[in-house]
Coordinates of C-alpha atoms in Angstrom, one line a residue:
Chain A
X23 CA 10.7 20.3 3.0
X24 CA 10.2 18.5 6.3
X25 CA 7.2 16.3 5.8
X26 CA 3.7 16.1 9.0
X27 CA 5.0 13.4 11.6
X28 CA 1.8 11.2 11.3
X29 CA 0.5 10.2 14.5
X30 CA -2.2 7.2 15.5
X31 CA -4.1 8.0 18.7
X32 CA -5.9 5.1 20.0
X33 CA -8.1 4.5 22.7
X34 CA -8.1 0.5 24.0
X35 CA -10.3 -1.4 25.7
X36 CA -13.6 -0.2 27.7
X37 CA -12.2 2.3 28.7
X38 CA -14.7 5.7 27.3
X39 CA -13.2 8.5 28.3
X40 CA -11.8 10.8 25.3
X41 CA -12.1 13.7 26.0
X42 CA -7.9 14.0 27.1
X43 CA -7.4 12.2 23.4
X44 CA -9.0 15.0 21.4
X45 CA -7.6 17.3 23.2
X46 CA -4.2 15.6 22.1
X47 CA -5.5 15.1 18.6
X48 CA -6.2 19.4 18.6
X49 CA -2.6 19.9 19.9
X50 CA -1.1 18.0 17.8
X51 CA -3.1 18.8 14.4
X52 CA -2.1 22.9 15.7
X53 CA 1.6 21.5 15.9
X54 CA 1.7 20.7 12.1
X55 CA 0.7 16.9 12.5
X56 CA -1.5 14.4 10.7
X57 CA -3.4 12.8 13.6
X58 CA -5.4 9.3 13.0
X59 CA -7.8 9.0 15.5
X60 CA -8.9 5.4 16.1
X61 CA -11.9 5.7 18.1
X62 CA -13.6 4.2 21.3
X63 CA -13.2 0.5 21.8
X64 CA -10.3 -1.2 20.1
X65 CA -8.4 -4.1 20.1
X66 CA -5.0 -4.2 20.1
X67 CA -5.1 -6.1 17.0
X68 CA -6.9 -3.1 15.5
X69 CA -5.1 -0.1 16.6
X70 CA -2.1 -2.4 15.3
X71 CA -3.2 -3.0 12.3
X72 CA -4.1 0.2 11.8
X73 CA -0.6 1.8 12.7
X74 CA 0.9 0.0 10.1
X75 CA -1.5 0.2 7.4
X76 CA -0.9 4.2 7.9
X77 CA 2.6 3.8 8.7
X78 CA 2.3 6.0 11.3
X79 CA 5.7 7.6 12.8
X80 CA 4.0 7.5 16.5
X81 CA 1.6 5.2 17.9
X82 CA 0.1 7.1 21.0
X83 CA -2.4 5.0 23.3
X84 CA -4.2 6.4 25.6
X85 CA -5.0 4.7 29.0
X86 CA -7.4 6.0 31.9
X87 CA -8.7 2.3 32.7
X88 CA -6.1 0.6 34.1
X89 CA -5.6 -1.8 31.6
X90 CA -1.6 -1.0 30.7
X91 CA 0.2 -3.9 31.7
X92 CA -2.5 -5.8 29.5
X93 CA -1.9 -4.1 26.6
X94 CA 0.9 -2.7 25.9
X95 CA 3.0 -6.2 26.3
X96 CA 0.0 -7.3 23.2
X97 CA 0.7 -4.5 21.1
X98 CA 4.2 -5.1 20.9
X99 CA 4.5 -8.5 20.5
X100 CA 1.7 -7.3 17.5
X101 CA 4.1 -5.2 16.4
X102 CA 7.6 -7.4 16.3
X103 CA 5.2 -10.4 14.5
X104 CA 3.6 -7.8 11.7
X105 CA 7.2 -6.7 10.9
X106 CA 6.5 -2.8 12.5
X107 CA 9.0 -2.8 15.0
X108 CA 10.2 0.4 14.2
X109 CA 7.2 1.9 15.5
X110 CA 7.5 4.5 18.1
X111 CA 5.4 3.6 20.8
X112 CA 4.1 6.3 23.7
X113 CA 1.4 6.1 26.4
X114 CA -0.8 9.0 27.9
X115 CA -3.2 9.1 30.4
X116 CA -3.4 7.9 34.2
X117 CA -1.6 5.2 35.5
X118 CA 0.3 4.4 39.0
X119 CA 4.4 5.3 38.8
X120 CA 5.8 1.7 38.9
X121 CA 3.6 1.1 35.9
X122 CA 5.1 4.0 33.9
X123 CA 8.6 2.1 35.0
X124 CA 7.4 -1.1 33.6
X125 CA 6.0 -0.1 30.5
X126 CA 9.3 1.8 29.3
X127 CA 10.9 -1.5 30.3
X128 CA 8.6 -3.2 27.7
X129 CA 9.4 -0.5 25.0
X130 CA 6.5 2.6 25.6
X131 CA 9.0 5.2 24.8
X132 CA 7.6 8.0 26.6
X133 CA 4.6 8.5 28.7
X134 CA 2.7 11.6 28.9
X135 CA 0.1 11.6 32.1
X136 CA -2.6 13.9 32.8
X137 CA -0.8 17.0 33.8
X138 CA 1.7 17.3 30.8
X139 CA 1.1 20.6 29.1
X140 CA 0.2 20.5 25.5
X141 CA 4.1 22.1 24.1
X142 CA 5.8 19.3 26.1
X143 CA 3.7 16.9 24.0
X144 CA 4.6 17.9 20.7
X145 CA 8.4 18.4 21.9
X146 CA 8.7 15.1 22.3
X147 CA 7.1 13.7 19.4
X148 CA 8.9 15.7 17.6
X149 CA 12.3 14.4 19.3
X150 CA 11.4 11.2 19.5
X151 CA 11.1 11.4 15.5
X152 CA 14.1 13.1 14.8
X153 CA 15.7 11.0 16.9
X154 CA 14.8 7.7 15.0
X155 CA 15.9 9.6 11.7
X156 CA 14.7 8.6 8.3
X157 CA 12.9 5.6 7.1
Chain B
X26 CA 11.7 -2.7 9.6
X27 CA 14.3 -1.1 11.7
X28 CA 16.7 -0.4 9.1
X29 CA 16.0 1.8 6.3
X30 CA 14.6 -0.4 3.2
X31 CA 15.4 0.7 0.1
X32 CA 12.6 1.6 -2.0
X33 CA 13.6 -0.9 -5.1
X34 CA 13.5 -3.4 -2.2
X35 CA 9.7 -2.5 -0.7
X36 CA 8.6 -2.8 -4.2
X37 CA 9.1 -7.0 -4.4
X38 CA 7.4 -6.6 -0.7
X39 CA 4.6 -4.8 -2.1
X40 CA 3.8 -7.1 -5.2
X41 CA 3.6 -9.8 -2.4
X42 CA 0.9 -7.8 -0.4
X43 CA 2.9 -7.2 2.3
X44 CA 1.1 -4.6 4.4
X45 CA 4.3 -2.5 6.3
X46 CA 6.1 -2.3 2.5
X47 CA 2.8 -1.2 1.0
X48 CA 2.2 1.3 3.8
X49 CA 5.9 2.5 3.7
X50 CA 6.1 3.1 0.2
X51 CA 2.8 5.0 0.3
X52 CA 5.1 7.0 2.9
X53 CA 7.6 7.7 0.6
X54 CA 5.3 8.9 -2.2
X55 CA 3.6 11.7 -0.2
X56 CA 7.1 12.8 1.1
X57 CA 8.0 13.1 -2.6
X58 CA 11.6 11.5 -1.3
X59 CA 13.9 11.4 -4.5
X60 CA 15.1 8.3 -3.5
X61 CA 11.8 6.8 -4.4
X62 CA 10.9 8.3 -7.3
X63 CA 12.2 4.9 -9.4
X64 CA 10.8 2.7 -7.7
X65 CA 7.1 4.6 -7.9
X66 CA 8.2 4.8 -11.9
X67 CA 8.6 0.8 -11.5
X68 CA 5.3 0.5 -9.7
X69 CA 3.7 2.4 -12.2
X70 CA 4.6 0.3 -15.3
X71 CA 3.4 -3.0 -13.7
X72 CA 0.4 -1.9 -11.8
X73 CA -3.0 -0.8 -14.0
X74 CA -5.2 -4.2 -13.3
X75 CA -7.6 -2.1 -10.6
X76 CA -10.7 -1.0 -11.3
X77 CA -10.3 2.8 -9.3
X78 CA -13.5 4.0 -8.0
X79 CA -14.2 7.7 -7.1
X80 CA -16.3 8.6 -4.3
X81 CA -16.7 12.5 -3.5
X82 CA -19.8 14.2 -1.9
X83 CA -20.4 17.6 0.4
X84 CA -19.0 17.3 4.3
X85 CA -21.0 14.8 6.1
X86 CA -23.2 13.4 3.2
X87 CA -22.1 9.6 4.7
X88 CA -18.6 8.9 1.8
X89 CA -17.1 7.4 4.7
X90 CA -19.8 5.5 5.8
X91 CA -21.0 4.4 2.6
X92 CA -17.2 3.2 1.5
X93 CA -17.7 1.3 4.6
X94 CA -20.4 -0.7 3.9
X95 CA -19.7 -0.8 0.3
X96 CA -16.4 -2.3 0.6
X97 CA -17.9 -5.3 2.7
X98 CA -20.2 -5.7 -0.1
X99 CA -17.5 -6.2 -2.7
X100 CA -15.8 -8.4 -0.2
X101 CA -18.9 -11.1 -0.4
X102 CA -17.5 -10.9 -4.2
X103 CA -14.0 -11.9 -3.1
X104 CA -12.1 -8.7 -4.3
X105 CA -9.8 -7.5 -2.5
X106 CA -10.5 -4.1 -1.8
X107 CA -8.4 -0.6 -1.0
X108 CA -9.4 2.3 0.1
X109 CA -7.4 6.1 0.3
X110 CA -9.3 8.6 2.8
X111 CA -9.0 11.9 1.9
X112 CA -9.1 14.8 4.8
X113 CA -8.1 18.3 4.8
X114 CA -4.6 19.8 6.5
X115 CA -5.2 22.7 8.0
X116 CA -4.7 26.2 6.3
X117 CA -3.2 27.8 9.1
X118 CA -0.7 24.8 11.0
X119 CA -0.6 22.3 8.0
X120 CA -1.9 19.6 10.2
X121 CA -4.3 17.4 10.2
X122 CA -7.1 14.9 11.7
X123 CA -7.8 11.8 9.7
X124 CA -11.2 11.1 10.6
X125 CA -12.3 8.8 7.8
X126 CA -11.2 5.7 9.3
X127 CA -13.2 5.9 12.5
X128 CA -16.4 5.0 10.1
X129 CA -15.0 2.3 8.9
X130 CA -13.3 0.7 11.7
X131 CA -15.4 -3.3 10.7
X132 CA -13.2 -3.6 7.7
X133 CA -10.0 -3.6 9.9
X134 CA -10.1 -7.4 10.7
X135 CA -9.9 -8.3 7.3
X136 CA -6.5 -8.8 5.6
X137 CA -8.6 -8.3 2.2
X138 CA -9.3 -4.4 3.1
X139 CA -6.5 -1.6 3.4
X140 CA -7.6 1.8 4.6
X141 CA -5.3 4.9 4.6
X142 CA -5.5 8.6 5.1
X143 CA -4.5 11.1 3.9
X144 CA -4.3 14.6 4.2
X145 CA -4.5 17.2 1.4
X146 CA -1.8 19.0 1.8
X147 CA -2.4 22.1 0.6
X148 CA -3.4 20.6 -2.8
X149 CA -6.8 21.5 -4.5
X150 CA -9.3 19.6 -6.4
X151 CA -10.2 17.0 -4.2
X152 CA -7.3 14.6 -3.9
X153 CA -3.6 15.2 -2.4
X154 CA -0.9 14.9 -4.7
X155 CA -0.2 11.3 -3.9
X156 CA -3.4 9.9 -3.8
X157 CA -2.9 8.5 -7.7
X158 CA 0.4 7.0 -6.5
X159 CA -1.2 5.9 -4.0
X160 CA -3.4 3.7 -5.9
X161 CA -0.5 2.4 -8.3
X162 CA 1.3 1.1 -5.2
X163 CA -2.4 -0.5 -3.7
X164 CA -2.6 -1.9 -7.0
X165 CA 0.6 -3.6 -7.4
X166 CA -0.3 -4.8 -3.8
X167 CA -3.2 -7.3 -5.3
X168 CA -6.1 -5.0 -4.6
X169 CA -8.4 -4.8 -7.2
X170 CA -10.9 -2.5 -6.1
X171 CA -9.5 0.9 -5.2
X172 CA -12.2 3.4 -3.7
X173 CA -10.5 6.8 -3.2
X174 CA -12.5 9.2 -1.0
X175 CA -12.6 12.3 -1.6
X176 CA -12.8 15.2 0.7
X177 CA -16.0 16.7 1.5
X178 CA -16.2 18.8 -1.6
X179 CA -18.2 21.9 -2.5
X180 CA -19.0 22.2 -6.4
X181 CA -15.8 22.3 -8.3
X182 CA -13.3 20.0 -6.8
X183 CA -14.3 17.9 -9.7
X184 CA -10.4 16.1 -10.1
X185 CA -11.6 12.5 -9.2
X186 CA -13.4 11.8 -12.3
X187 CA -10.9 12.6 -14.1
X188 CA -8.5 10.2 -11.8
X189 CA -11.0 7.2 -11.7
X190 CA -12.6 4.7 -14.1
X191 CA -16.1 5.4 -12.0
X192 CA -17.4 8.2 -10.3
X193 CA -19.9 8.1 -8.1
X194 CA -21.4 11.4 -6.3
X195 CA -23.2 10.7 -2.8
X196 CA -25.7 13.3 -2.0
X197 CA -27.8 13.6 1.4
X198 CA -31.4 14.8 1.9
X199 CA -31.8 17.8 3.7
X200 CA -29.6 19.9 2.5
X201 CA -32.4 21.4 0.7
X202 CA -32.6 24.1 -1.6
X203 CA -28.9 24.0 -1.5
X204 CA -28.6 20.7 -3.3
X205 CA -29.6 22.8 -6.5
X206 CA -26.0 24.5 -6.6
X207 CA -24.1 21.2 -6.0
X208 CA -25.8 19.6 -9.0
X209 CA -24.9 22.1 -10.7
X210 CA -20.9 21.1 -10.4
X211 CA -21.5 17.5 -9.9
X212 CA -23.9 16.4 -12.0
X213 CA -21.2 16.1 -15.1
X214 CA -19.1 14.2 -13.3
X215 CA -21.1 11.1 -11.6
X216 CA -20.9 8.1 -13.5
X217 CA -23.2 6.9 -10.3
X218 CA -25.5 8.9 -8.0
X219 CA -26.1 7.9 -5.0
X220 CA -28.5 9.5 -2.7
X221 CA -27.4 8.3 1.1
X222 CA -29.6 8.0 4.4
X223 CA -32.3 7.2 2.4
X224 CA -33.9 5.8 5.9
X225 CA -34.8 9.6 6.0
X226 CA -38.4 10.5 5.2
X227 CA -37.1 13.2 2.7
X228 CA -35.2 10.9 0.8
X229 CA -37.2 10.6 -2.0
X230 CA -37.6 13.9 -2.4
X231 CA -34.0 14.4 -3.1
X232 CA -33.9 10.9 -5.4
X233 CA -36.6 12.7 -7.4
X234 CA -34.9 16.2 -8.4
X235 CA -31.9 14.6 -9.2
X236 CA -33.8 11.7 -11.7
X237 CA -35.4 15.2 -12.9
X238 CA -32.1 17.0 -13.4
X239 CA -30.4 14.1 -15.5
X240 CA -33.6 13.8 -17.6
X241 CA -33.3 17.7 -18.5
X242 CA -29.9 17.0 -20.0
X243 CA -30.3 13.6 -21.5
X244 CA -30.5 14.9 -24.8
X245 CA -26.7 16.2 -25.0
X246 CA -25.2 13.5 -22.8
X247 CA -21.9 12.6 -23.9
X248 CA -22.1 8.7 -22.4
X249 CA -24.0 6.9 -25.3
X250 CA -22.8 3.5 -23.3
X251 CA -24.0 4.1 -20.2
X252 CA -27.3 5.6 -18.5
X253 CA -26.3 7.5 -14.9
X254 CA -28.4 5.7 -12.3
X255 CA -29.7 7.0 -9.7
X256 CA -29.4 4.7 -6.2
X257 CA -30.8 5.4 -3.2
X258 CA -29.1 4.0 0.1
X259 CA -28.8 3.5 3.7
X260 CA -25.9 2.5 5.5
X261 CA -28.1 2.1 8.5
X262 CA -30.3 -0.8 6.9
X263 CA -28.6 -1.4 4.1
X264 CA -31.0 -0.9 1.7
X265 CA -29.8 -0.2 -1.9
X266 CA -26.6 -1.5 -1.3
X267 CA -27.0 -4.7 -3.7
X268 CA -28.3 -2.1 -6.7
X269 CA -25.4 0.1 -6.2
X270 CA -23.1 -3.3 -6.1
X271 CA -24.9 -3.9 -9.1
X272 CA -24.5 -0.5 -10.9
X273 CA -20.8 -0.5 -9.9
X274 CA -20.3 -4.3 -11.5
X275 CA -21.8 -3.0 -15.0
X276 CA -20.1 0.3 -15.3
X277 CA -16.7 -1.6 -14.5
X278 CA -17.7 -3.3 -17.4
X279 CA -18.0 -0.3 -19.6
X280 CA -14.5 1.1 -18.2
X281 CA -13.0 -2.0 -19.5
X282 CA -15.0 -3.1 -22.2
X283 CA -16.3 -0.6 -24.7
X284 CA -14.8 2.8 -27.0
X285 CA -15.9 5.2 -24.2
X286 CA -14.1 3.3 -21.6
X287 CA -10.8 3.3 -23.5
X288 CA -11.8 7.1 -24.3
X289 CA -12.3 7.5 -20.7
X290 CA -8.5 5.4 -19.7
X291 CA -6.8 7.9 -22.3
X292 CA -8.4 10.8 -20.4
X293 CA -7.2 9.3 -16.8
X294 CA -3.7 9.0 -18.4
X295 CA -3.6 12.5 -19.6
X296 CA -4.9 14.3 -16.6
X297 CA -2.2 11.7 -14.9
X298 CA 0.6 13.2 -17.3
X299 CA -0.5 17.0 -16.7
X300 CA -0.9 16.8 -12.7
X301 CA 2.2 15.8 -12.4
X302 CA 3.6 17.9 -14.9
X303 CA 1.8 20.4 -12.5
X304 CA 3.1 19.2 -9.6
X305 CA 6.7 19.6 -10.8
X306 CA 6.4 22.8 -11.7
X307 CA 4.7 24.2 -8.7
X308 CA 7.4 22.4 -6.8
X309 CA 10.6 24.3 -8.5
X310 CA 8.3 27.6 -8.5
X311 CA 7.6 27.5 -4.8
X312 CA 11.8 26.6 -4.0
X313 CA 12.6 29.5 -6.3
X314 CA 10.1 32.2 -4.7
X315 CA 11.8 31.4 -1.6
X316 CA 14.8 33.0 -2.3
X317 CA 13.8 35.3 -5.0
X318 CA 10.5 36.8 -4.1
X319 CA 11.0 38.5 -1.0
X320 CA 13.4 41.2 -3.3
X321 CA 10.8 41.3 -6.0
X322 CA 8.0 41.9 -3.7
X323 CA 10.0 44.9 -2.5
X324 CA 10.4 46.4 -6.1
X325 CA 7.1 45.8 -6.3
X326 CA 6.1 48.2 -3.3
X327 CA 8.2 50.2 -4.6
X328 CA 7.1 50.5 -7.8
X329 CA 9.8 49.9 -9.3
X330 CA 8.5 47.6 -11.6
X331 CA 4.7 46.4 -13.1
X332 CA 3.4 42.9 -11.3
X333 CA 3.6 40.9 -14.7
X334 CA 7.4 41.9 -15.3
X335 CA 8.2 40.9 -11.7
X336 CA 6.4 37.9 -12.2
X337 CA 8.2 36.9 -15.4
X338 CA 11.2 37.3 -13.8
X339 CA 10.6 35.2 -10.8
X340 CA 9.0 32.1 -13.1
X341 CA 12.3 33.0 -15.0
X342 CA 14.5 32.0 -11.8
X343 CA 12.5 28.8 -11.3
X344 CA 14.0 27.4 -14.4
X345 CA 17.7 29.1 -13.8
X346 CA 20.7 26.5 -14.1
X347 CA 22.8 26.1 -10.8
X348 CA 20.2 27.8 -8.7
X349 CA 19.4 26.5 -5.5
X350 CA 16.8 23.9 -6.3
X351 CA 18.6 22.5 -9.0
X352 CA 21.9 21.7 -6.4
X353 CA 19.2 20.1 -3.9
X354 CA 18.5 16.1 -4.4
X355 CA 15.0 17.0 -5.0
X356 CA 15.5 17.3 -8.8
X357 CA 13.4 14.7 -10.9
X358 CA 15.4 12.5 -12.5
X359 CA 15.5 12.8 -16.2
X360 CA 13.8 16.3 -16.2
X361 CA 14.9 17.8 -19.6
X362 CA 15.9 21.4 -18.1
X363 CA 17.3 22.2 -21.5
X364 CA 14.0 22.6 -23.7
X365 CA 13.0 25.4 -21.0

């Protein structure tokens, strides 16, 4: 029996717009999934923090503020220190191109802007996952 | 952890209170992977120090709040304090959102606090089916306060109080008339009451009919040790949180100190025993009907044969030697398939 692939969503920062995120969180919950939502406002320390204490397969952060190559180089070094670097880490939301380049250069695995449709969303969670194999 | 940890391994990690072991492990148990099933026995024997705490309520009465601001209370107190969310999976996709946490997102600063959701799963009653292990592994971590949270129940998912050494039942004014049939399920089972947004101008109103109610069956109440109380609180103000602190301090004492509370252990054990004896069973049932029942249901259309024969026969085949499930790894260790 295949078991959910648990997902965090989390939403950084000052940034308030959600309404992209719960649409995520719907898709994802309809594709089989157990979907943590964080909330507005967090830290990086928190959405860390709370990826591992759920030991989430996916971390998914979404981003319309800007705020990318702040975070994400935070979050990771969050994550090699608490001992989660295992995580799988993905991005959504609006960003230029060259920062999509240079957050896969820092370890986002995949990022999913504002005009993915909802299926290619789940495929590559679900890839991404298989792909890492059991843990 | 980029390798894969055995589970004998994340155990030692656990007992230290390492937060990605504890987390992982919890992993494992809701998975019901095989290769973890020694290591939850292991946790099992050594864990048992927590005091467990039950919290269950209707959809929106404030459990997630109230755990919330309850936990930071018991944190003043220097215990250590864990918490399992409980959320529905979806009928339909089997998926989930885990909304608890959102409420409770103060406690994530402190190393004292861990908070994890969980979805039901398809499992009735209140819980999932790893919540309990769950708590084992949260109490081998150091924690010793576990709150589980229920989902939002309706009047018979009445599992936690059999599952924790105090129950406590949140109601919310408003609900009006309507709180008449939850009392009805829930007034057996709370150990505590607790009557939330009581910043609400009907508050009192609901604080009153359910003193009333436990009056009316005073008489034949089976707790000689311990009178239910009745608290009244607001997460908002925090009003009522040091009498419910209180409340929760002297029933813990009862649940370790007196007959009833032993009575009460024996009960958890037992109920422990036959969930998972439950659990088991459902789980070689549902590998057998995958392969069996589509054949008998076809007999059945046809009439070949009457529903309780069929049905025999297919609980039958969830017991058969060298059937499918029993070549699969996800055979219990030790399960004594010759007294069946």
């Amino acid at each position: 029996m295949t078991q959910p692939i648990r997902v965090l969503l989390a939403k950084v920062g000052l940034d308030g717009h959600d309404r992209g995120v719960k649409v995520v969180a719907r898709t994802l919950r309809d594709a089989g999934m157990d979907v943590i939502y964080s909330g507005l406002h967090r830290t990086p320390e928190e959405v860390v923090t709370a990826a591992i204490q759920e030991d989430v397969d996916v971390l998914g952060v979404s981003l319309l503020s800007g705020v990318q190559l702040t975070v994400f180089p935070k979050i990771f070094q969050l994550l090699a220190s608490k001992g989660a670097d295992d995580m799988i880490v993905v991005a959504g939301g609006v960003m230029p191109d060259e920062d999509v380049v240079e957050i896969k250069r820092m370890g986002v695995r995949e990022v999913l802007l504002q005009d993915t449709p909802p299926d290619e969303i789940v495929q590559t969670l679900t890839r991404l996952v298989a792909e890492r194999g059991e843990r | 952890m980029s390798r894969y940890v055995p589970s004998s391994e994340l155990v030692e990690r656990a007992a230290r209170g390492e937060v990605p072991a504890i987390g992982r492990l919890i992993s494992r148990a809701e998975a019901g992977m095989p290769e973890a099933r020694g290591a939850l026995a292991t946790i099992y024997r050594r864990a048992g120090r927590a005091h467990v705490i039950g919290l269950t309520g209707v959809p929106g009465s404030g459990k997630s709040t109230l755990v919330a601001a309850l936990t930071a209370r018991l944190r003043t107190q220097g215990l250590k304090v864990g918490i399992v969310a409980v959320d529905p999976s979806s009928p339909y996709s089997g998926g989930a959102i885990l909304g608890d946490r959102i409420r409770m997102s103060d406690l994530v600063n402190d190393p004292g606090v861990y908070i994890r959701s969980m979805a039901t799963r398809g499992a009735m009653g209140g819980l999932a089916r790893a919540t309990l292990d769950a708590v084992d592994i949260l109490d081998l971590g150091g924690f010793d306060t576990i709150i589980i949270e229920t989902v939002g129940v309706g009047q018979d998912e009445v599992e936690i109080a059999k599952a924790s050494h105090t129950t406590v039942v949140v109601s919310a004014p408003g609900l009006g008339d309507e709180i008449q049939a939850i009392k009805a399920g829930m007034l057996e089972i709370a150990d505590i009451h607790v009557v939330s947004k009581c910043d609400r101008s009907d508050a009192n109103r609901t604080l009153v009919d359910i003193k009333q109610m436990l009056t009316l069956g005073a008489a034949t109440s089976a707790k000689p040790e311990w009178q239910t109380p009745v608290v009244g609180v607001s997460s908002y103000t925090g009003e009522g949180f040091d009498a419910l602190t209180r409340a929760i301090d002297r029933h813990r004492d009862v649940a370790f100190g007196t007959a009833s509370g032993s009575r009460r252990q024996l009960a958890i054990a037992r109920f422990r025993l036959e969930k998972t004896a439950e659990n088991l069973l459902i789980e070689r049932f549902a590998k057998a009907a995958v392969t069996r029942a589509p054949a008998l249901a076809e007999r059945l259309r046809r009439r070949d044969a009457d529903p309780y024969s069929l049905a025999n026969e297919l609980l039958a085949a969830s017991f058969e030697r060298g059937s499918a499930h029993e070549r699969d790894h996800h055979r219990p260790p030790h399960f004594a398939e010759d007294h069946w």
